[in-house]
Coordinates of C-alpha atoms in Angstrom, one line a residue:
M1 CA 27.6 0.6 -11.2
E2 CA 27.3 -1.4 -7.7
A3 CA 23.9 -2.2 -6.8
D4 CA 22.1 -1.3 -3.5
K5 CA 24.2 1.7 -2.6
T6 CA 23.4 5.2 -2.0
Y7 CA 25.7 8.2 -3.7
F8 CA 25.6 11.3 -2.5
N9 CA 26.6 14.4 -5.0
K10 CA 28.4 16.9 -2.3
E11 CA 27.5 19.8 -4.9
T12 CA 24.1 19.7 -5.3
K13 CA 23.8 17.7 -1.6
I14 CA 21.6 14.9 -4.0
W15 CA 21.3 11.4 -2.8
Y16 CA 20.8 8.7 -5.6
G17 CA 20.9 4.9 -6.5
P18 CA 22.2 3.2 -9.4
V19 CA 20.9 4.2 -13.0
E20 CA 19.9 1.9 -15.6
E21 CA 18.0 2.2 -18.7
P22 CA 14.4 1.6 -18.8
H23 CA 13.5 -2.3 -19.6
F24 CA 10.3 -1.0 -21.6
G25 CA 9.6 1.5 -23.7
L26 CA 6.8 4.2 -24.7
D27 CA 5.3 1.4 -27.5
D28 CA 4.6 -1.0 -24.6
S29 CA 1.4 -1.8 -22.7
I30 CA 0.6 -3.6 -19.6
G31 CA -2.1 -5.7 -21.7
A32 CA 0.7 -6.7 -24.5
V33 CA 3.2 -7.5 -22.1
T34 CA 1.5 -9.6 -19.9
R35 CA -0.3 -11.3 -22.2
E36 CA 3.3 -12.6 -24.2
A37 CA 4.1 -13.6 -20.9
M38 CA 1.0 -16.0 -20.4
H39 CA 1.4 -17.6 -23.7
R40 CA 4.8 -18.3 -23.1
N41 CA 4.1 -20.7 -20.1
P42 CA 0.1 -21.6 -20.2
D43 CA 0.3 -24.4 -18.0
H44 CA 1.5 -22.5 -15.2
I45 CA -0.9 -22.1 -12.6
M46 CA -0.8 -18.2 -11.8
Q47 CA -3.9 -17.8 -9.2
I48 CA -5.4 -19.8 -6.2
C49 CA -8.2 -18.9 -4.4
H50 CA -7.8 -20.3 -0.8
Q51 CA -11.9 -20.2 -0.5
S52 CA -13.5 -21.7 -3.3
G53 CA -10.1 -23.8 -4.5
R54 CA -10.2 -22.6 -8.3
Q55 CA -6.9 -22.5 -9.7
I56 CA -6.5 -20.9 -13.1
T57 CA -3.4 -21.6 -15.2
N58 CA -2.0 -18.9 -17.4
G59 CA -3.3 -19.7 -20.6
E60 CA -7.2 -19.7 -18.8
M61 CA -6.6 -16.5 -17.8
A62 CA -5.5 -15.0 -21.0
E63 CA -8.3 -16.8 -22.3
L64 CA -10.7 -14.9 -19.6
S65 CA -9.2 -12.0 -20.0
R66 CA -9.8 -11.7 -23.7
R67 CA -13.4 -12.7 -23.0
V68 CA -13.5 -9.5 -21.0
A69 CA -11.6 -7.3 -23.5
V70 CA -14.2 -8.4 -26.0
H71 CA -17.5 -7.7 -24.2
F72 CA -16.2 -3.9 -23.3
G73 CA -15.8 -3.8 -27.3
K74 CA -19.0 -5.1 -27.4
L75 CA -20.6 -2.4 -25.2
E76 CA -18.5 0.5 -26.8
L77 CA -16.3 1.3 -24.9
Q78 CA -13.2 3.8 -25.7
Q79 CA -9.3 3.6 -24.9
T80 CA -9.2 5.9 -21.5
D81 CA -12.2 5.4 -20.7
V82 CA -12.8 4.3 -17.0
V83 CA -14.2 1.1 -15.6
G84 CA -14.3 1.2 -11.7
I85 CA -14.0 -1.9 -9.6
C86 CA -14.6 -1.6 -5.8
A87 CA -14.6 -5.1 -4.6
G88 CA -12.6 -7.6 -2.6
N89 CA -10.5 -10.0 -4.0
S90 CA -12.4 -13.6 -5.9
D91 CA -11.8 -15.7 -8.9
Y92 CA -12.7 -13.1 -11.4
I93 CA -10.9 -10.1 -10.4
A94 CA -7.8 -11.0 -12.0
P95 CA -9.4 -11.7 -15.2
L96 CA -11.2 -8.1 -14.6
F97 CA -8.1 -6.4 -14.4
F98 CA -6.2 -8.2 -17.2
G99 CA -9.0 -7.5 -19.7
T100 CA -9.1 -4.0 -19.1
M101 CA -5.5 -3.5 -19.8
F102 CA -6.0 -5.6 -23.0
S103 CA -8.5 -3.3 -23.9
G104 CA -6.4 0.0 -23.1
L105 CA -9.3 1.3 -20.6
C106 CA -8.8 2.7 -17.1
L107 CA -9.0 1.5 -13.9
S108 CA -10.3 3.3 -11.1
T109 CA -10.2 1.0 -8.1
T110 CA -11.3 1.9 -4.2
D111 CA -11.7 -0.4 -1.3
P112 CA -14.8 -1.8 -0.3
S113 CA -14.9 -0.2 3.3
F114 CA -14.5 3.6 2.0
N115 CA -18.2 5.3 3.0
V116 CA -20.4 6.9 0.7
K117 CA -18.5 10.1 1.1
G118 CA -15.6 8.8 0.4
L119 CA -17.1 6.9 -2.7
E120 CA -18.6 9.9 -3.8
H121 CA -15.5 11.7 -3.7
I122 CA -13.3 9.3 -5.7
Y123 CA -16.2 8.7 -8.2
S124 CA -17.0 12.4 -8.8
L125 CA -13.6 12.8 -10.3
T126 CA -13.0 9.5 -12.3
R127 CA -16.6 9.3 -13.3
P128 CA -16.2 5.5 -14.1
K129 CA -18.9 4.3 -17.5
V130 CA -19.0 1.4 -16.3
M131 CA -18.6 0.0 -12.4
F132 CA -18.1 -3.9 -11.0
C133 CA -18.9 -4.4 -7.1
D134 CA -19.7 -7.1 -4.7
G135 CA -23.3 -7.6 -4.0
D136 CA -22.9 -6.9 -0.2
I137 CA -22.4 -3.0 -1.4
Y138 CA -24.5 -2.6 -4.4
D139 CA -26.8 -0.2 -2.4
K140 CA -23.7 2.4 -1.4
I141 CA -22.2 2.0 -4.9
R142 CA -25.2 2.6 -6.4
E143 CA -25.9 5.6 -4.0
A144 CA -22.4 7.3 -4.8
L145 CA -22.6 7.0 -8.1
L146 CA -26.1 8.6 -8.6
Q147 CA -24.8 11.7 -5.7
C148 CA -21.9 12.4 -8.6
G149 CA -24.6 12.4 -11.6
L150 CA -23.5 9.4 -12.9
Q151 CA -27.3 7.2 -13.6
E152 CA -25.8 5.8 -16.7
T153 CA -22.7 4.2 -15.0
H154 CA -23.9 0.3 -15.6
I155 CA -23.3 -1.7 -12.5
Y156 CA -22.3 -5.6 -12.6
T157 CA -21.7 -7.3 -9.3
V158 CA -18.9 -9.5 -8.9
R159 CA -19.5 -11.7 -5.9
N160 CA -23.0 -12.1 -3.5
H161 CA -25.0 -11.4 -7.1
R162 CA -28.4 -9.5 -6.2
D163 CA -31.8 -9.9 -8.1
G164 CA -32.1 -7.8 -11.1
V165 CA -28.7 -6.3 -11.3
P166 CA -26.5 -7.8 -14.1
S167 CA -23.7 -10.1 -12.8
I168 CA -19.7 -10.0 -13.8
L169 CA -20.4 -13.7 -15.4
E170 CA -21.6 -12.1 -18.6
F171 CA -18.4 -11.1 -19.6
F172 CA -17.1 -14.7 -19.4
D173 CA -19.7 -15.8 -21.7
E174 CA -18.0 -18.4 -24.3
T175 CA -20.1 -16.0 -26.8
N176 CA -17.7 -13.3 -26.2
T177 CA -14.9 -15.0 -28.9
D178 CA -13.0 -13.1 -31.4
E179 CA -10.2 -15.0 -32.4
E180 CA -9.0 -12.3 -34.3
F181 CA -8.8 -9.6 -31.3
R182 CA -5.3 -8.2 -31.2
I183 CA -4.5 -6.0 -28.2
P184 CA -4.4 -2.6 -29.8
S185 CA -1.4 0.3 -29.5
L186 CA -2.0 2.7 -27.0
K187 CA -4.0 5.5 -27.9
H188 CA -1.7 8.5 -26.2
G189 CA 1.8 5.8 -25.7
G190 CA 3.0 4.6 -22.6
Y191 CA 2.5 7.7 -20.6
Q192 CA -1.5 6.7 -21.3
D193 CA -2.9 6.2 -17.7
A194 CA -3.6 2.6 -16.9
F195 CA -5.2 3.1 -13.8
Y196 CA -6.5 5.3 -10.9
L197 CA -5.2 4.7 -7.1
C198 CA -6.0 6.3 -4.2
T199 CA -4.2 7.4 -1.2
S200 CA -4.7 6.2 2.4
G201 CA -7.0 8.8 3.3
S202 CA -5.0 8.7 6.4
T203 CA -5.5 12.4 7.4
D204 CA -8.2 13.7 4.6
L205 CA -10.3 12.3 1.8
P206 CA -8.0 10.3 -0.4
K207 CA -6.4 11.7 -3.7
V208 CA -6.5 9.9 -6.8
V209 CA -3.4 9.0 -8.1
R210 CA -2.5 8.5 -11.8
I211 CA -0.4 5.9 -13.1
S212 CA 0.8 5.2 -16.5
H213 CA 1.5 1.8 -18.4
Y214 CA 5.2 3.3 -18.8
A215 CA 5.7 3.4 -14.8
L216 CA 4.3 0.6 -14.1
L217 CA 5.7 -1.9 -16.1
N218 CA 9.2 0.0 -15.5
R219 CA 9.2 0.4 -12.0
V220 CA 7.4 -3.3 -11.1
V221 CA 8.2 -5.8 -13.5
P222 CA 12.2 -5.9 -13.2
Q223 CA 11.8 -6.7 -9.9
N224 CA 12.1 -10.4 -10.3
Q225 CA 11.6 -12.7 -7.2
G226 CA 13.7 -15.6 -8.9
G227 CA 10.0 -17.2 -10.5
G228 CA 8.4 -19.7 -9.1
Q229 CA 7.3 -18.5 -6.1
R230 CA 3.9 -18.9 -3.8
L231 CA 3.1 -15.1 -3.3
L232 CA 0.4 -14.6 -0.7
V233 CA -1.3 -11.1 -1.0
F234 CA -4.4 -9.8 1.4
S235 CA -4.6 -6.8 -0.2
G236 CA -7.2 -6.3 -3.5
L237 CA -6.5 -4.0 -6.8
Y238 CA -7.5 -0.9 -4.3
W239 CA -3.6 -0.4 -3.3
F240 CA -0.7 -0.4 -5.3
V241 CA 1.0 -3.9 -3.8
G242 CA -2.4 -5.3 -5.2
I243 CA -1.9 -4.6 -8.7
G244 CA 2.3 -4.6 -8.9
T245 CA 1.9 -8.2 -7.6
L246 CA -0.9 -9.1 -9.5
V247 CA 1.2 -7.9 -12.8
Q248 CA 4.8 -9.4 -11.2
A249 CA 2.7 -12.6 -11.0
A250 CA 2.2 -12.8 -14.8
V251 CA 5.2 -11.7 -15.7
H252 CA 7.8 -13.4 -14.1
C253 CA 5.6 -16.8 -13.3
E254 CA 4.9 -16.7 -9.8
T255 CA 1.4 -18.3 -8.2
R256 CA -1.0 -15.7 -6.3
V257 CA -2.5 -17.1 -4.0
I258 CA -5.9 -14.8 -3.0
S259 CA -8.1 -14.7 -0.1
E260 CA -12.0 -13.8 -0.1
N261 CA -12.4 -12.6 3.3
P262 CA -10.4 -9.7 4.7
F263 CA -6.9 -10.5 7.1
S264 CA -7.4 -12.7 10.1
P265 CA -4.4 -14.4 12.4
R266 CA -6.5 -17.8 11.5
D267 CA -6.8 -17.5 7.9
F268 CA -3.1 -16.2 7.3
Y269 CA -1.6 -19.6 9.3
D270 CA -3.9 -22.0 7.3
I271 CA -3.2 -19.9 4.0
V272 CA 0.9 -20.4 4.4
K273 CA 0.5 -23.8 5.5
H274 CA -1.9 -25.2 3.0
H275 CA -0.3 -23.5 0.1
K276 CA 3.5 -23.4 1.1
I277 CA 3.3 -19.8 0.8
T278 CA 6.9 -18.5 0.4
I279 CA 6.3 -14.4 0.4
V280 CA 3.8 -12.5 1.8
A281 CA 3.2 -9.0 1.0
S282 CA 1.3 -7.4 4.4
S283 CA -0.2 -4.3 5.5
P284 CA 1.8 -3.6 8.5
S285 CA -1.3 -3.8 11.2
H286 CA -1.1 -7.8 10.5
I287 CA 2.0 -8.9 12.6
P288 CA 1.0 -6.8 15.4
L289 CA -2.5 -8.8 15.1
C290 CA -0.8 -12.1 15.3
L291 CA 1.3 -10.9 18.3
A292 CA -1.7 -10.0 20.3
S293 CA -2.5 -14.1 20.8
P294 CA 1.1 -15.8 20.8
Q295 CA -0.2 -19.2 21.6
A296 CA -2.2 -19.6 18.4
L297 CA 1.1 -17.9 16.4
A298 CA 3.4 -20.3 18.4
A299 CA 1.1 -23.3 17.1
S300 CA 0.9 -21.8 13.5
D301 CA 3.3 -23.5 10.8
L302 CA 5.2 -20.6 8.5
S303 CA 8.4 -22.8 8.0
S304 CA 7.6 -22.3 4.1
L305 CA 8.0 -18.4 4.5
R306 CA 10.9 -16.9 2.9
V307 CA 10.4 -13.2 2.8
L308 CA 7.3 -11.3 4.5
L309 CA 7.5 -7.6 3.6
A310 CA 5.2 -5.4 5.5
T311 CA 4.2 -2.4 3.4
G312 CA 2.2 1.1 4.0
K313 CA 4.3 1.9 7.0
S314 CA 7.4 1.2 9.2
L315 CA 7.1 -1.3 11.7
P316 CA 9.8 -1.0 15.0
Y317 CA 12.4 -3.6 14.9
S318 CA 10.9 -4.8 18.2
L319 CA 7.8 -5.8 16.7
I320 CA 9.2 -7.7 14.0
A321 CA 12.2 -9.5 16.1
K322 CA 9.4 -11.0 18.6
F323 CA 7.6 -12.4 15.3
K324 CA 11.0 -13.7 13.8
A325 CA 10.9 -16.0 16.2
Y326 CA 7.9 -17.8 14.7
T327 CA 9.2 -17.5 11.0
P328 CA 13.0 -19.4 11.0
N329 CA 13.7 -19.7 7.6
C330 CA 12.0 -16.1 6.6
R331 CA 13.7 -12.7 5.6
F332 CA 12.0 -9.7 6.6
P333 CA 12.9 -6.6 4.1
I334 CA 11.7 -3.1 4.4
L335 CA 11.0 -0.7 1.3
Y336 CA 10.2 2.9 1.8
G337 CA 8.0 4.7 -0.7
M338 CA 4.8 6.0 -2.0
T339 CA 2.2 5.9 -4.3
E340 CA 3.0 8.9 -5.8
V341 CA 6.6 7.9 -6.8
C342 CA 4.9 4.7 -8.0
G343 CA 6.1 2.3 -5.1
A344 CA 9.5 1.7 -3.5
V345 CA 12.8 4.2 -3.4
T346 CA 14.7 2.9 -0.8
R347 CA 15.4 -1.0 0.4
T348 CA 17.2 -2.7 3.3
L349 CA 16.7 -6.1 5.3
I350 CA 14.8 -4.6 8.7
D351 CA 17.6 -4.3 11.9
P352 CA 17.6 -2.9 15.1
S353 CA 18.6 0.5 13.6
N354 CA 15.2 1.3 12.3
T355 CA 16.8 2.4 8.8
V356 CA 14.8 1.9 5.5
G357 CA 18.1 1.3 3.5
V358 CA 19.7 2.6 0.3
L359 CA 18.3 4.0 -2.5
L360 CA 16.9 1.8 -5.6
T361 CA 17.8 2.1 -8.5
N362 CA 16.8 5.3 -10.7
S363 CA 15.6 6.9 -7.9
E364 CA 16.8 10.5 -5.9
I365 CA 16.3 12.2 -2.8
K366 CA 17.2 15.5 -1.2
I367 CA 16.3 16.6 2.4
L368 CA 15.3 20.3 2.6
D369 CA 15.2 22.3 5.7
D370 CA 11.9 24.8 6.3
R371 CA 14.0 27.7 4.1
G372 CA 13.9 25.2 1.3
E373 CA 17.9 24.5 1.5
H374 CA 19.5 21.5 1.0
L375 CA 21.2 19.5 4.2
G376 CA 23.8 17.7 4.1
P377 CA 24.4 13.8 5.9
N378 CA 22.9 13.5 9.5
E379 CA 20.8 16.5 9.4
T380 CA 17.0 16.1 9.4
G381 CA 14.6 18.2 7.0
E382 CA 11.6 17.0 4.7
I383 CA 12.7 14.1 2.3
Y384 CA 11.7 15.3 -1.6
I385 CA 11.8 11.9 -4.2
R386 CA 12.6 11.7 -7.6
T387 CA 12.3 8.9 -10.0
K388 CA 12.3 8.1 -13.2
F389 CA 9.5 6.1 -13.7
S390 CA 7.0 8.4 -11.5
S391 CA 3.4 8.8 -11.7
S392 CA 2.0 11.5 -13.5
G393 CA 0.0 13.5 -10.6
Y394 CA -3.2 13.6 -9.2
Y395 CA -6.1 13.4 -11.3
G396 CA -8.7 16.2 -11.2
N397 CA -6.2 17.9 -7.7
P398 CA -4.8 20.7 -9.4
E399 CA -4.0 22.1 -5.9
G400 CA -2.8 18.7 -4.4
N401 CA -0.5 18.7 -7.5
R402 CA 0.8 22.4 -6.5
L403 CA 1.8 21.1 -2.8
T404 CA 3.2 17.9 -3.8
F405 CA 4.5 17.7 -7.1
V406 CA 6.7 20.7 -6.9
G407 CA 8.9 20.7 -10.2
D408 CA 11.4 18.9 -12.4
G409 CA 10.1 15.7 -11.2
W410 CA 10.5 16.4 -7.5
V411 CA 7.6 14.7 -5.0
R412 CA 7.3 16.1 -1.6
S413 CA 7.1 13.5 0.6
G414 CA 5.5 14.9 3.9
D415 CA 8.3 12.9 6.1
M416 CA 11.3 14.1 7.9
G417 CA 14.3 12.3 7.5
Y418 CA 18.2 11.9 7.3
F419 CA 20.5 9.9 5.6
N420 CA 23.7 8.9 7.9
D421 CA 27.7 8.9 6.2
E422 CA 26.5 5.3 4.8
G423 CA 24.1 6.0 3.0
Q424 CA 21.3 4.8 5.0
L425 CA 18.0 6.6 5.1
F426 CA 16.1 7.1 8.5
I427 CA 12.5 8.2 8.6
V428 CA 12.2 10.5 12.1
D429 CA 7.9 11.1 11.5
R430 CA 5.4 12.5 9.2
R431 CA 6.2 16.3 9.2
Q432 CA 2.5 17.0 10.3
D433 CA 2.9 14.4 13.4
I434 CA 5.6 16.0 14.8
M435 CA 4.7 17.9 17.7
K436 CA 5.4 20.2 20.7
Y437 CA 5.6 19.6 24.6
N438 CA 6.7 22.7 26.6
N439 CA 8.4 24.4 23.7
Y440 CA 10.2 21.0 22.8
H441 CA 10.0 19.2 19.8
F442 CA 8.7 15.5 20.0
S443 CA 8.6 12.4 17.6
P444 CA 5.4 10.0 18.0
S445 CA 7.0 7.3 16.0
S446 CA 10.0 7.5 18.6
I447 CA 8.4 7.4 21.8
E448 CA 6.4 4.3 19.9
K449 CA 10.0 2.7 19.2
V450 CA 10.8 2.4 22.4
I451 CA 7.8 1.1 23.8
A452 CA 7.5 -1.3 21.1
E453 CA 10.4 -3.2 22.8
I454 CA 8.5 -4.3 26.1
P455 CA 7.4 -7.9 25.2
E456 CA 4.0 -7.4 26.5
V457 CA 2.9 -4.8 23.6
A458 CA 1.3 -6.3 20.5
E459 CA 0.8 -2.6 18.9
V460 CA 1.3 0.9 20.5
C461 CA 0.2 4.7 19.0
V462 CA 1.6 7.9 20.2
V463 CA -0.3 10.8 19.9
G464 CA -0.5 14.0 21.2
I465 CA -3.3 15.4 23.4
P466 CA -3.9 19.0 22.8
D467 CA -3.3 21.1 26.5
I468 CA -3.5 24.7 26.8
T469 CA -0.4 25.2 28.9
F470 CA 2.3 22.5 27.1
D471 CA 0.4 22.8 23.7
Y472 CA 0.7 18.6 23.3
L473 CA 0.6 15.7 25.9
P474 CA 2.4 12.5 24.7
A475 CA 0.1 9.7 25.4
A476 CA 0.1 6.4 24.5
A477 CA -2.9 4.0 22.9
I478 CA -1.5 0.1 23.5
I479 CA -2.3 -3.2 22.4
K480 CA -1.5 -6.0 25.0
R481 CA -0.9 -9.5 24.0
H482 CA -3.4 -11.5 24.9
G483 CA -2.9 -12.7 28.8
S484 CA -0.7 -9.7 29.6
S485 CA -1.0 -7.9 32.6
M486 CA 1.1 -5.1 32.1
T487 CA 0.0 -1.9 34.0
A488 CA 0.0 1.8 32.2
S489 CA 2.3 2.9 35.1
F490 CA 5.1 0.2 34.2
V491 CA 4.8 1.6 30.5
C492 CA 5.0 5.2 32.2
Q493 CA 8.0 4.7 34.0
Y494 CA 10.3 2.2 31.1
V495 CA 9.8 5.4 28.6
A496 CA 11.0 8.1 31.5
D497 CA 13.8 5.7 32.3
R498 CA 15.1 5.6 28.5
M499 CA 13.7 9.2 27.3
L500 CA 14.2 12.8 27.3
H501 CA 11.8 14.8 29.7
F502 CA 9.5 16.3 26.9
E503 CA 9.3 13.0 25.5
H504 CA 7.4 11.3 28.4
L505 CA 3.9 10.1 28.7
H506 CA 2.4 13.0 30.3
G507 CA -0.9 12.5 28.5
G508 CA -1.1 8.9 29.7
V509 CA -1.6 5.6 28.9
Y510 CA -4.9 3.8 27.4
F511 CA -5.3 0.0 26.8
C512 CA -7.6 -0.8 24.1
E513 CA -8.9 -3.9 22.3
S514 CA -8.1 -2.5 19.0
L515 CA -6.9 0.7 16.9
P516 CA -8.8 2.7 14.1
L517 CA -6.9 1.8 10.8
T518 CA -7.4 2.9 7.3
P519 CA -8.3 0.5 4.6
S520 CA -4.2 0.3 3.6
G521 CA -3.5 -0.8 7.2
K522 CA -2.5 2.5 8.5
I523 CA -3.4 3.7 12.1
I524 CA -5.8 6.7 11.6
R525 CA -4.1 9.2 14.3
R526 CA -6.7 11.7 14.5
E527 CA -9.1 9.0 15.4
V528 CA -6.8 7.7 18.0
T529 CA -6.1 10.6 19.7
E530 CA -9.9 11.6 19.9
M531 CA -10.1 8.1 22.1
C532 CA -7.1 9.2 24.0
V533 CA -8.7 12.7 25.0
K534 CA -12.3 10.9 25.8
L535 CA -10.6 8.1 28.2
R536 CA -8.4 10.6 29.6
N537 CA -11.3 13.3 30.5
L538 CA -13.4 10.1 31.7
N539 CA -10.7 9.5 34.4
K540 CA -10.5 12.6 35.8

């Protein structure tokens, strides 16, 4: 069957991509597959930490991971017991991950920027037996665990060690040797949970998504970039892209370059130049941050880049077009998917149409209206997704499962969109983000795409300000590029010249230095709305 093409069944009104048999079976585990790959190419440099300069080969990674697994055995942890990680990237996070997989344990990963309330919510569900965190957030982690009644959970620091607190270095001690160590068969087979990942929490408390060995291996490993790539990922293991790229690097002999620091344009430019990075998996907030300082961007050397993938949300083509001027050899693929379906379901190279592309292998989509009726081409409705290798649902959240995992393998996305006659998918907006102005529906993302065309705009978020007469007033929060003299009236007129009356910026334009983001780089619209409401009231 032809690759990269969407097919449409006119009777069922279901779109589907090419169909392939699974590459891995229910007897395979992430630990066994990655360890075998490491042993095939023991001298390949698998990981480089930019700050420490430490390089770890496949052979060294396999040995460090084995020591972790042996130490877990000394702690008498059993398969399916949960290991928690709340730490940024560093030398020892990857062997900790693989050691956990070697043991058949389950990882619960959280972002270090989560507050105590968010951490308590996650740990009350996953209840880790052992916890790893950076020393500077030890107190926060300890408080969250205590509030969950997890006083017996052992905490180890990964970096910035604390006096009197055990360190991860215990797990890498040379005494953790066992030449007879064998990766065990999974107790519950390939559908056994490998890790729990958090949703972004952009609208509510994060949900915990269950990802199995079978799903991850078949959704991630077949996506071979060709081997020999140098891959930069700022994301830690608390997001799907962090874990997915780590497993890919192990299996496909890629070199994964990590940064111990959060993203900054300066670090990004230095790492790409120094390590000759070929592929970047980036948060959507990173490109606007670079565009906000065009002089520094122009002075950078990004010539080694071949692929830059911004994951988490789509970016307007106009923003990508501005960035492309500085990356002459780079392609900009766009993927659409969600953690609940274990990754991406569509793919394309970004273009002016702003399509998210055609369906990938073993993926299906149906578009439904408010009555649950199937829609055809060029008809907008809610997107439902089905993949052969999906997540196993939300952990400890029956109501969330009922609303999202709606039966027969279908997952409700919450996104509004449509397919055109060529089988390309277009996302209109999040269902919950579409609002009314004077009984006319407007899409914030459609207005954002127009505003992003303005050369002096680095980032934009459009929200609706509540109004007793008109329901919601479209308003824009904008980050200007450095040195810009752009005015609010100019932006309002630009939109008015190009959009319908109910899409005009009746709620105003507000310039800001930054926008509130989730840990994964998504804009938190509810906080932007509150910010715009305050600024509007001040200006009255």
